[in-house]
XYZ file of C-alpha atoms in Angstrom:
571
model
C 98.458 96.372 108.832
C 100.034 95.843 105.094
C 101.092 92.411 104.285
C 103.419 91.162 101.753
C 101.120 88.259 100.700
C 99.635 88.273 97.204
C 96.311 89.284 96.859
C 93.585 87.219 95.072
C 92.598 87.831 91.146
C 90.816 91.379 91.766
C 86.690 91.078 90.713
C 85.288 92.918 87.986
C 83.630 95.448 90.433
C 86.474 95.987 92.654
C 88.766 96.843 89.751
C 86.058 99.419 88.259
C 86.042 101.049 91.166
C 89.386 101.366 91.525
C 89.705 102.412 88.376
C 87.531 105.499 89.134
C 88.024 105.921 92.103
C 89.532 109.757 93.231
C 91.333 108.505 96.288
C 94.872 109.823 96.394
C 96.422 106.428 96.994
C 94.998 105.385 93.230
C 95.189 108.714 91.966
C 98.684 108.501 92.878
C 98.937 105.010 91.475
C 97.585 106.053 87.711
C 100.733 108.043 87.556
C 103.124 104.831 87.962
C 100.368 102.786 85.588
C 100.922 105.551 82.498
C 104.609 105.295 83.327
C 105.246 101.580 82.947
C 102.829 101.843 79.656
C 105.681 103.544 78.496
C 108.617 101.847 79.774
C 107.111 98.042 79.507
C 108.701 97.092 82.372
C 107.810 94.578 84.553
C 108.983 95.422 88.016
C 108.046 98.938 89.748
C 110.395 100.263 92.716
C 109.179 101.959 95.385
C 111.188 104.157 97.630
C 111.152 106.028 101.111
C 114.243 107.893 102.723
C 115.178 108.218 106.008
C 117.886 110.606 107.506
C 119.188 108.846 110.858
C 120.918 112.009 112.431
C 118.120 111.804 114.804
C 115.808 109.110 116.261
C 112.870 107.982 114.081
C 109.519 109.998 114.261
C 106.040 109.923 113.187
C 106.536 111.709 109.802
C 109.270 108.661 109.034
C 106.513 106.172 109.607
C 104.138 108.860 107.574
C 105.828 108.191 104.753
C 106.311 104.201 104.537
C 102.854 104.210 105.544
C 101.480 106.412 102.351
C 103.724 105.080 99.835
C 102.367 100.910 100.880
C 98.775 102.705 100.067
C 99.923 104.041 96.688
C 101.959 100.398 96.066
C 98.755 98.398 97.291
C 96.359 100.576 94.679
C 99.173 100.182 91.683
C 98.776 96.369 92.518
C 95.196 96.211 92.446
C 95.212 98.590 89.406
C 97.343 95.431 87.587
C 95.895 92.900 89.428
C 99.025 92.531 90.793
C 100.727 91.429 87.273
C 103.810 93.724 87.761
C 106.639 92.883 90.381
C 106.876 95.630 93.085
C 109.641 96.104 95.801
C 109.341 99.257 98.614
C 112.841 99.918 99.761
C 113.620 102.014 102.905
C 116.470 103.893 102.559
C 118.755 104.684 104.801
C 120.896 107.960 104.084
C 123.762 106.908 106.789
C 127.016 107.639 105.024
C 125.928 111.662 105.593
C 128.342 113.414 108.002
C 126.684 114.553 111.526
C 126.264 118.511 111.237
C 125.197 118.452 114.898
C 124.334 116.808 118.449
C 120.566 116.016 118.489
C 118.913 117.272 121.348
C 117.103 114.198 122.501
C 120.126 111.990 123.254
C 122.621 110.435 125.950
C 126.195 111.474 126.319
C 125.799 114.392 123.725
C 129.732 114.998 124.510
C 130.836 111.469 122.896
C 128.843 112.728 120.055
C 130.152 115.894 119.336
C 134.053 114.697 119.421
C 132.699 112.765 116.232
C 131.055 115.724 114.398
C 131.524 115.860 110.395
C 132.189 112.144 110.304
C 129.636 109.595 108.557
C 126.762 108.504 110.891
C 128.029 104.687 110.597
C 131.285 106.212 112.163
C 129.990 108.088 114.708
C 130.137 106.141 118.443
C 126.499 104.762 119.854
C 125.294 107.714 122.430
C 122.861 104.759 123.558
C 125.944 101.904 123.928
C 123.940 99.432 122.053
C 124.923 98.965 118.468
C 128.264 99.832 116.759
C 128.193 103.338 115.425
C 124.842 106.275 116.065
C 123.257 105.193 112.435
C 123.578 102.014 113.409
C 121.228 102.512 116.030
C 118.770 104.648 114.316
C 118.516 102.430 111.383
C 117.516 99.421 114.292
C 114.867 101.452 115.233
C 113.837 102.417 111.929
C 113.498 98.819 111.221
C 112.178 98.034 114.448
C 109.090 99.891 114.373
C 108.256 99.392 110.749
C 108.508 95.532 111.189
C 106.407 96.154 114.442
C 103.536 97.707 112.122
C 103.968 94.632 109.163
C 105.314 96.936 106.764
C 106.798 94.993 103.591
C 110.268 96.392 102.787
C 113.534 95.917 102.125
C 116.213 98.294 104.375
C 119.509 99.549 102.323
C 121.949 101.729 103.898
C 123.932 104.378 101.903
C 127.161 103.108 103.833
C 126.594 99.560 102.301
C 125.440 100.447 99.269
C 128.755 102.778 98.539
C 131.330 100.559 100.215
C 130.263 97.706 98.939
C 130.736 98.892 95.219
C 126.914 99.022 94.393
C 127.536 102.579 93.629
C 130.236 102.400 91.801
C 129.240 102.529 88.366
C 126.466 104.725 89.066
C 129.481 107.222 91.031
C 131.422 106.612 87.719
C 128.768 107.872 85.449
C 127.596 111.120 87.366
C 131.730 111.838 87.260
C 131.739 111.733 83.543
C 128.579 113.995 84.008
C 130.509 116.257 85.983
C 130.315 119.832 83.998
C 126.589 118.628 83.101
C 125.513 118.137 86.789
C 127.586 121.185 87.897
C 125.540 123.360 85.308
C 122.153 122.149 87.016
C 123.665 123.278 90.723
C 125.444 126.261 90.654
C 122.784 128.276 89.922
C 120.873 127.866 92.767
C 124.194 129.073 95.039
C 125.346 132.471 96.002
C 128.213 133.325 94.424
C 130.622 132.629 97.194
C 128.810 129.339 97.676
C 129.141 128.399 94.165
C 132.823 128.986 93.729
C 133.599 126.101 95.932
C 130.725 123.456 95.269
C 131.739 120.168 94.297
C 128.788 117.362 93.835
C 131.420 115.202 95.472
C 132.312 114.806 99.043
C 135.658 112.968 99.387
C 135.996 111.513 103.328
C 138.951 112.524 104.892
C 141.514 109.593 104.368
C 143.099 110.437 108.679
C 140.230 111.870 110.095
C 137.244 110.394 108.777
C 135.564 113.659 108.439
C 132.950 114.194 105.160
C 135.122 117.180 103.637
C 132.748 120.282 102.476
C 135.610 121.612 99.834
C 136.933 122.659 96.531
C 137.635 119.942 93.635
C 140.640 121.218 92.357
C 140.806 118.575 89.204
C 138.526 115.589 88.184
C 140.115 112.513 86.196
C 137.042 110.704 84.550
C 139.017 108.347 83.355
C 140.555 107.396 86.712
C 137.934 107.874 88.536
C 139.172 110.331 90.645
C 139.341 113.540 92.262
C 141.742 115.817 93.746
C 141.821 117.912 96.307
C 143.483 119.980 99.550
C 143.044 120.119 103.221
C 141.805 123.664 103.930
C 143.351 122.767 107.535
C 146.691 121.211 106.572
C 147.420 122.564 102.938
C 147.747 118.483 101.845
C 146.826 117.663 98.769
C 145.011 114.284 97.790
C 143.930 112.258 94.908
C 140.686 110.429 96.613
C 138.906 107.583 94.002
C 135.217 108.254 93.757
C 133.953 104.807 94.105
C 134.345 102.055 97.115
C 133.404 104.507 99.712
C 135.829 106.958 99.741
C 133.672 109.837 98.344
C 130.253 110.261 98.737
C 127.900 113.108 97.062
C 126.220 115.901 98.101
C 122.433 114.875 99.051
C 121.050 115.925 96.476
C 122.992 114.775 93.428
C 123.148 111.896 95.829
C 119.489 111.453 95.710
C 119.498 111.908 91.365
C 122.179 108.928 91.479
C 120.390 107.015 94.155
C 117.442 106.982 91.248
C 119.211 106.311 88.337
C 121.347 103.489 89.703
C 117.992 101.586 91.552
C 115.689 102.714 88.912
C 113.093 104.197 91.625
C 109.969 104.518 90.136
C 107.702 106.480 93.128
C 109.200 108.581 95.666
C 107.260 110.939 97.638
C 108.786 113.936 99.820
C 107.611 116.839 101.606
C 106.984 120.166 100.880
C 109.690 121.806 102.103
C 112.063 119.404 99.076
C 110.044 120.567 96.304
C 113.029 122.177 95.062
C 115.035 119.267 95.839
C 113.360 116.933 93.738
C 112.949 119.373 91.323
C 116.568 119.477 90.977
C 117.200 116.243 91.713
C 115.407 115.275 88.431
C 117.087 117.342 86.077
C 120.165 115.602 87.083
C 118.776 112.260 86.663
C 117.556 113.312 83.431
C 121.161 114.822 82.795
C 122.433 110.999 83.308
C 119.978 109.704 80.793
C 117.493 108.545 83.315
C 114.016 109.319 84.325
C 112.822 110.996 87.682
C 110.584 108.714 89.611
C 106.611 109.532 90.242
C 105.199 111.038 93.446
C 104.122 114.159 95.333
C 104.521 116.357 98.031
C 102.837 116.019 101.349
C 102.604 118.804 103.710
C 104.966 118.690 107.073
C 103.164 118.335 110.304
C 103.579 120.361 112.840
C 104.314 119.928 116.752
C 101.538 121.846 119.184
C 103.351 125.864 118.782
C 102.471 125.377 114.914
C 106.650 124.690 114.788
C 107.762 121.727 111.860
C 108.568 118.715 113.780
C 112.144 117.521 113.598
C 114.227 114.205 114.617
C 116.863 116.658 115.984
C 114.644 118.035 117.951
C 112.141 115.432 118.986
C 109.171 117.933 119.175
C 105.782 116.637 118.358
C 104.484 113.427 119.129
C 107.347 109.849 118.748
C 105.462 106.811 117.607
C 105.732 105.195 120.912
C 104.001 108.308 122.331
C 100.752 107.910 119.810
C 100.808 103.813 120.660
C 100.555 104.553 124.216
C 97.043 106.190 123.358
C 96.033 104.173 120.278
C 96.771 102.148 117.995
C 98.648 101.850 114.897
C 95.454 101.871 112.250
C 94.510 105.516 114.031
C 98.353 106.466 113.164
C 97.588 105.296 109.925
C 94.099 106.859 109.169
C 96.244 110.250 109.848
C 98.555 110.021 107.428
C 96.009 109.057 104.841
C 93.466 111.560 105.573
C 94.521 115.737 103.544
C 98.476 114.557 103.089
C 99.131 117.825 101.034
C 97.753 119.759 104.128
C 99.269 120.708 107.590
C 98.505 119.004 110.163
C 99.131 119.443 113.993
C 100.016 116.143 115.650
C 100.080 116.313 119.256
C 98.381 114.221 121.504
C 94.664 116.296 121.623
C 94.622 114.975 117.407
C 94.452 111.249 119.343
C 91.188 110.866 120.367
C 89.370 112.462 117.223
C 91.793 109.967 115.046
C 90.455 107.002 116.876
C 87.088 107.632 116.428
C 87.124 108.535 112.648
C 89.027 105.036 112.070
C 86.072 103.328 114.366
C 83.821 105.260 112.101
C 85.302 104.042 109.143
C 85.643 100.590 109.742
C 81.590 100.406 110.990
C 80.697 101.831 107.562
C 82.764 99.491 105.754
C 80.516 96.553 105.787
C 77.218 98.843 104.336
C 79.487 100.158 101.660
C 79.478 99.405 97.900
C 82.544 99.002 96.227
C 82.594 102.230 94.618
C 82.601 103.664 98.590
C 84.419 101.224 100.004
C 88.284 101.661 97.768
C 87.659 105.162 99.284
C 86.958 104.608 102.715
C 90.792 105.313 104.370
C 89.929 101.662 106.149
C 90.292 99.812 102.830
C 93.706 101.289 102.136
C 94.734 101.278 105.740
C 94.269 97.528 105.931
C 95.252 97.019 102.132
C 92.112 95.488 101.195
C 90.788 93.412 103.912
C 89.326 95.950 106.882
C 88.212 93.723 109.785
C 84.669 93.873 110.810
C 83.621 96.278 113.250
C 82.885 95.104 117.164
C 79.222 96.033 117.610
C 77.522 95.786 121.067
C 73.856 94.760 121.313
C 71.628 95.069 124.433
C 68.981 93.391 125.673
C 66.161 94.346 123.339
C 68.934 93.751 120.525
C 69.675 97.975 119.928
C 73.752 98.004 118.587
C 75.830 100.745 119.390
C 79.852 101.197 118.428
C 81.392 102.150 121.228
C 83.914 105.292 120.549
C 87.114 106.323 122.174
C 84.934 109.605 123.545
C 82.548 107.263 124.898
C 84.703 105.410 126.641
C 86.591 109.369 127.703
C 83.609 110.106 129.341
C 82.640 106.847 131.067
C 86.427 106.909 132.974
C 85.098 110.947 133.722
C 81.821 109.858 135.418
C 83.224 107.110 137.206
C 86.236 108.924 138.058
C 88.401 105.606 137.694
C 91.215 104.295 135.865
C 90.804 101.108 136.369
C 90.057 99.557 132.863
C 87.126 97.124 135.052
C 85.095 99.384 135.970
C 84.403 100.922 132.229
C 83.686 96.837 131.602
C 81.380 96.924 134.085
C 79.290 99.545 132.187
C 79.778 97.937 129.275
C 78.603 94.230 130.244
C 75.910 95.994 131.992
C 74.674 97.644 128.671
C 76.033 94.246 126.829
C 75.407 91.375 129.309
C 77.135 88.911 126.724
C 79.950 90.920 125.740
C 84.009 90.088 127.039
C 87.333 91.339 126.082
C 87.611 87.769 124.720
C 84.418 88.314 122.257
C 85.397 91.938 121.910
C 89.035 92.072 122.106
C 89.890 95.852 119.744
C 86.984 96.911 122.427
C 89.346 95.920 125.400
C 92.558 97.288 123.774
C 90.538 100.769 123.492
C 89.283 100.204 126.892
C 92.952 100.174 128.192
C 93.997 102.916 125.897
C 91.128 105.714 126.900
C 91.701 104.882 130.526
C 95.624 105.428 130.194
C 94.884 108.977 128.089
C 91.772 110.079 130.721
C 94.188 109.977 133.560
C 97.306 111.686 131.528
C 94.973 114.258 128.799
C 91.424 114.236 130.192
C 91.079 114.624 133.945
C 94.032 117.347 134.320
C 91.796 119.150 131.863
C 88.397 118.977 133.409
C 86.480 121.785 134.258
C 82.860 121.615 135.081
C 80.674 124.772 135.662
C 77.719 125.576 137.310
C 74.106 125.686 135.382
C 72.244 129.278 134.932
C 68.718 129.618 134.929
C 67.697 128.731 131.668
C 70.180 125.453 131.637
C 68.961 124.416 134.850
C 65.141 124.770 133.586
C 66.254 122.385 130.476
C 68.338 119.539 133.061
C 65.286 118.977 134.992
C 63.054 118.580 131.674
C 65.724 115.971 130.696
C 65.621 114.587 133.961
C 62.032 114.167 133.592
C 62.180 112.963 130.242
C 64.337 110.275 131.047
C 62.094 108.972 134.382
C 59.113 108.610 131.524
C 60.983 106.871 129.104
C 59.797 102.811 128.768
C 62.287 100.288 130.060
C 65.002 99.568 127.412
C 64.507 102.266 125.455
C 67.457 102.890 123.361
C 69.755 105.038 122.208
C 68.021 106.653 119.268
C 65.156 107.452 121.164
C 66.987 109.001 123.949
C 68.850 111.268 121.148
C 65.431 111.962 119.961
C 63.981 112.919 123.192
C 66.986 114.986 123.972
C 66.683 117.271 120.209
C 62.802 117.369 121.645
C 63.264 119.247 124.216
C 66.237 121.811 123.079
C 63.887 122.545 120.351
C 61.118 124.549 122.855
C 63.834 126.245 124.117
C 65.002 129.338 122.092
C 68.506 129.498 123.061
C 69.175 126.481 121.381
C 66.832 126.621 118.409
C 68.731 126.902 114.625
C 66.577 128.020 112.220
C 69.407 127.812 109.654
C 69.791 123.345 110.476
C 68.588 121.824 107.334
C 64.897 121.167 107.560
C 64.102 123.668 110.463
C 61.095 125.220 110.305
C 59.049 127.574 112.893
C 57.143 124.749 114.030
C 60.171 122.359 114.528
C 63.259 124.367 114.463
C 66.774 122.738 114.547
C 68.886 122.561 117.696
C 72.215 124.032 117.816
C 75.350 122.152 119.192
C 75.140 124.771 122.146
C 72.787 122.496 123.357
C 74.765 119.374 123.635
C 77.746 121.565 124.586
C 76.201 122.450 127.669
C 75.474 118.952 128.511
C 78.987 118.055 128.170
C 80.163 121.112 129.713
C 77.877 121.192 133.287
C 77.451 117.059 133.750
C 81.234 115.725 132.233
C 83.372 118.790 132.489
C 84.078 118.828 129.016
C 83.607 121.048 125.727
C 82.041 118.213 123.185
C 81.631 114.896 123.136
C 79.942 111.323 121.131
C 76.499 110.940 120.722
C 74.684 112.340 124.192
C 72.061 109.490 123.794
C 74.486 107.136 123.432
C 76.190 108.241 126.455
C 73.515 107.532 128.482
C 72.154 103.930 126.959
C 75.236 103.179 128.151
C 75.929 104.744 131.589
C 72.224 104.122 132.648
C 69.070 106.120 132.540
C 68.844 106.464 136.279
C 72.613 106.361 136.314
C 72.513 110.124 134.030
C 69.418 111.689 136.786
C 71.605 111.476 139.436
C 74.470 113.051 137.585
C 71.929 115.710 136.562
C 70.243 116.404 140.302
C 73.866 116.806 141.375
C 74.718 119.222 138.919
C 71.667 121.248 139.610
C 72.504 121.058 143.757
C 76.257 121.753 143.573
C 77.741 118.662 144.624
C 79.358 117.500 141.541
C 81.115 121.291 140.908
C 82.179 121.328 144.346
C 83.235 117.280 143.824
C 85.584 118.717 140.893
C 86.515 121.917 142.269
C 90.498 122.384 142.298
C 92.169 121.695 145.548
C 93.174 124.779 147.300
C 97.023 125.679 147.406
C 98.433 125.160 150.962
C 100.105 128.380 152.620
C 102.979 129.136 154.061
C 103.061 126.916 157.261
């Protein structure tokens, strides 16, 4: 995962291809390198945000985890000449608009509604206020993953003064940044904006009203409690006012000097807004772009409030962290569905990634998602040789179907295939092989068996199992892999429901073979719609191993093995 340490002087070759390369991390990157050729500055910031009203999720980690990628490629593309810093940022002075869905003691909660995060009580008893908590876990799981950051909290940053001049400035700005909002209000809404949000001096409560006066000079603004009819003169600075998010995020620029900030889609507005007011204070808006939202498995946006989609500690349970990671790199300006069935393909796209690595020249390797996943330095890939030296990767869906034939959750017995195929290999030789071993076993017995559903062979399919049963019997002793594959396309190809005369290179005498083919292997011997490598498979669960799968398939035991239990009646 990304590290903080300082990378080596970057070679000739690597730094071409960087240069060149059309990866969105460095593409991304470019944008900062033209900026600071115009600034001269010496030290980039990098920023994330993170709105605590709810538990971190995925996207949070999303987000950190795209923006190191950009900050690694801007390093390499100035061989790491130019100071960077990635702050996380916390937005946990905001009032709480409502009681999240996914917590304890919602009640305790909603007696505190309006009032800054920081001051709202801990539904989970553990730290002082609810933001308090949230940022912990925020911090929690991005140390967890190596990240190199530096937390602020809004709360801090405005009590402690670090605002202050920064509040000052944007109140001298005041007409300026209320020509940039009003605008984009309805007229009702407009007549009682006020960039600033004073805090309630008795009840604590963010107060959504009317400015009646500003003093600049003071630094202060006046107002009235809609409630009471009291009128007060609140200063802007020490934290007794805060602003409205998004002249809060414009100020939250121009005081830091943020130099990248990404956000989604749905803020496109935001940020376009957000810049004119920076620009309005004299300052520039920061670099970035927008990535597309993901989405939970009904196609709905997923949302801390509501804690749909997948958590982080959800995805870990099933994989690990440099799958997460390989999904937020790969299409970040498209939607994507993340729920748990996007696991499995995400694992074994990362595998595939990391086994091409090594083959790669550097032009292929800054765009291979492992290089920027790892920042730099992929590990080598855990390759499993058998007796007669053929080397296979072994794939999540390998290891899917292995648990499906054995019927076992019991991370041993998928070993025992394994050493069988690999006499020499351990979990201590192979240890990301025994991690994956423990994580395919746990998502087989939650994802995978629940979901099985086998079917009988017709005619034609039964024909085509016994010629692969045959096949198989004349096949010499440690034959591998690639030949079985070969053998396999051999025999689909004299069969004319599978033939594709539209596969590259087909021709009458040696047409293609469609995937129907291989989907009905899956489909009649594992119960399942698609699948890794078929040859593979079966190098690795065992020639003879595979015929007696096949002869019971084609007599009815393993249908009737797998057939759903019948529902008891009435007693």
């Amino acid at each position: 995962m990304p590290s903080a340490a300082k990378p080596a002087a970057v070679p000739l070759s690597l730094f071409e291809a960087a240069s060149h390369s059309h990866a969105w991390p460095f593409e991304e990157a470019r944008k900062i390198v033209e900026r600071i050729a115009v600034t001269e500055q010496r030290k980039v910031l990098f920023e994330t945000g993170y709105g605590p009203s709810g538990l971190p999720h995925i996207g949070t980690f999303g987000e950190v985890a795209r923006t190191t990628m950009v900050r690694h490629a801007f390093r390499i593309l100035t061989n790491d000449e130019v100071e960077t810093k990635l702050i996380a940022f916390s937005d946990d002075m905001d009032g709480l608009r409502k009681v999240p869905d996914n917590i304890p003691n919602k009640a305790l909660v909603a007696a505190h509604l309006g009032k800054p995060l920081t001051r709202v009580p801990d539904p989970f008893g553990t730290h002082p206020s609810f933001g308090a908590h949230n940022n912990a876990r925020l911090r929690a799981f991005l140390d967890a993953f190596g990240f190199d950051y530096e937390f602020a909290s809004s709360t801090d940053y405005y009590t402690s003064g670090r605002f202050d001049a920064a509040l000052l400035h944007l109140l001298a700005n005041y007409e300026e940044v209320m020509r940039i909002m009003l605008p984009t209000f309805r007229e009702e809404r407009a007549a009682t904006y006020s960039p600033f949000l004073p805090i309630h001096p008795r009840t604590g409560i963010v107060m959504q009203v009317q400015i009646d006066k500003i003093d600049a000079d003071a630094g202060t603004i006046f107002w009235r409690d809609p409630m009471t009819g009291e009128h007060f003169e609140t200063p802007v600075t020490g934290g007794h006012c805060k602003l409205q998010w998004k002249p809060d995020w414009a100020m939250r620029w121009w005081a830091l000097g943020v130099d990248y900030e990404m956000a989604g889609k749905d803020l496109i507005d935001s940020v376009k807004l957000s810049g004119a007011i920076v620009r309005a204070l004299g300052g520039r808006p920061p670099e970035g772009f927008n990535y597309e939202l993901f989405l939970d498995e009904k196609g709905q946006k997923i949302s801390k409030s509501k804690g749909n989609g997948l958590t982080i500690d959800e995805w870990l349970t099933y994989a690990g962290p440099e799958s997460l990671s390989l999904f937020m790199y790969q299409k970040p300006t498209a939607a994507k569905r993340l729920y748990f069935d996007v696991i499995p393909r995400a694992v074994d796209e990362y595998l595939g990634f990391l086994d091409a690595y090594p083959r790669q020249e550097p032009k292929e390797q800054v765009g291979n998602p492992a290089w920027h996943i790892h920042s730099g330095a992929p590990p080598e890939p855990e390759i499993l040789r058998d007796k007669e030296s053929h080397a296979t990767s072994i794939s999540f869906g390998m290891l899917l179907n292995l648990a499906a034939v054995a019927n076992s959750e019991d991370p041993q017995v998928l070993w025992g295939f394994l050493r069988r195929y690999a006499p020499d290999v351990t979990p201590k030789t192979h240890p990301r092989l025994d991690t994956l071993v423990r994580y395919a076993v746990r998502y087989f017995a939650d994802f995978v068996r629940p979901a099985k559903k086998y079917r009988a062979p017709d005619d034609v399919e039964r024909t085509a199992l016994g010629h692969v049963s045959d096949m198989l019997a004349a096949l010499p002793k440690g034959v591998g892999a690639e030949e079985i594959q070969a053998g396999l396309y051999d025999i689909a190809r004299k069969i004319p429901r599978y033939q594709d005369m539209k596969a590259k290179g087909a021709t009458p005498e040696r047409p293609g073979v469609s995937n129907d083919w291989f989907s009905m292997l899956y489909a009649v011997l594992l119960g399942e719609s698609r699948g890794p490598r078929f040859g593979s498979f079966i190098a690795l669960y065992g020639i003879e191993e595979t015929r007696a799968l096949i002869a019971e398939a084609l007599d009815g035991r393993l249908l009737e093995s797998h057939a759903p239990a019948p529902a008891e009646g009435p007693a």
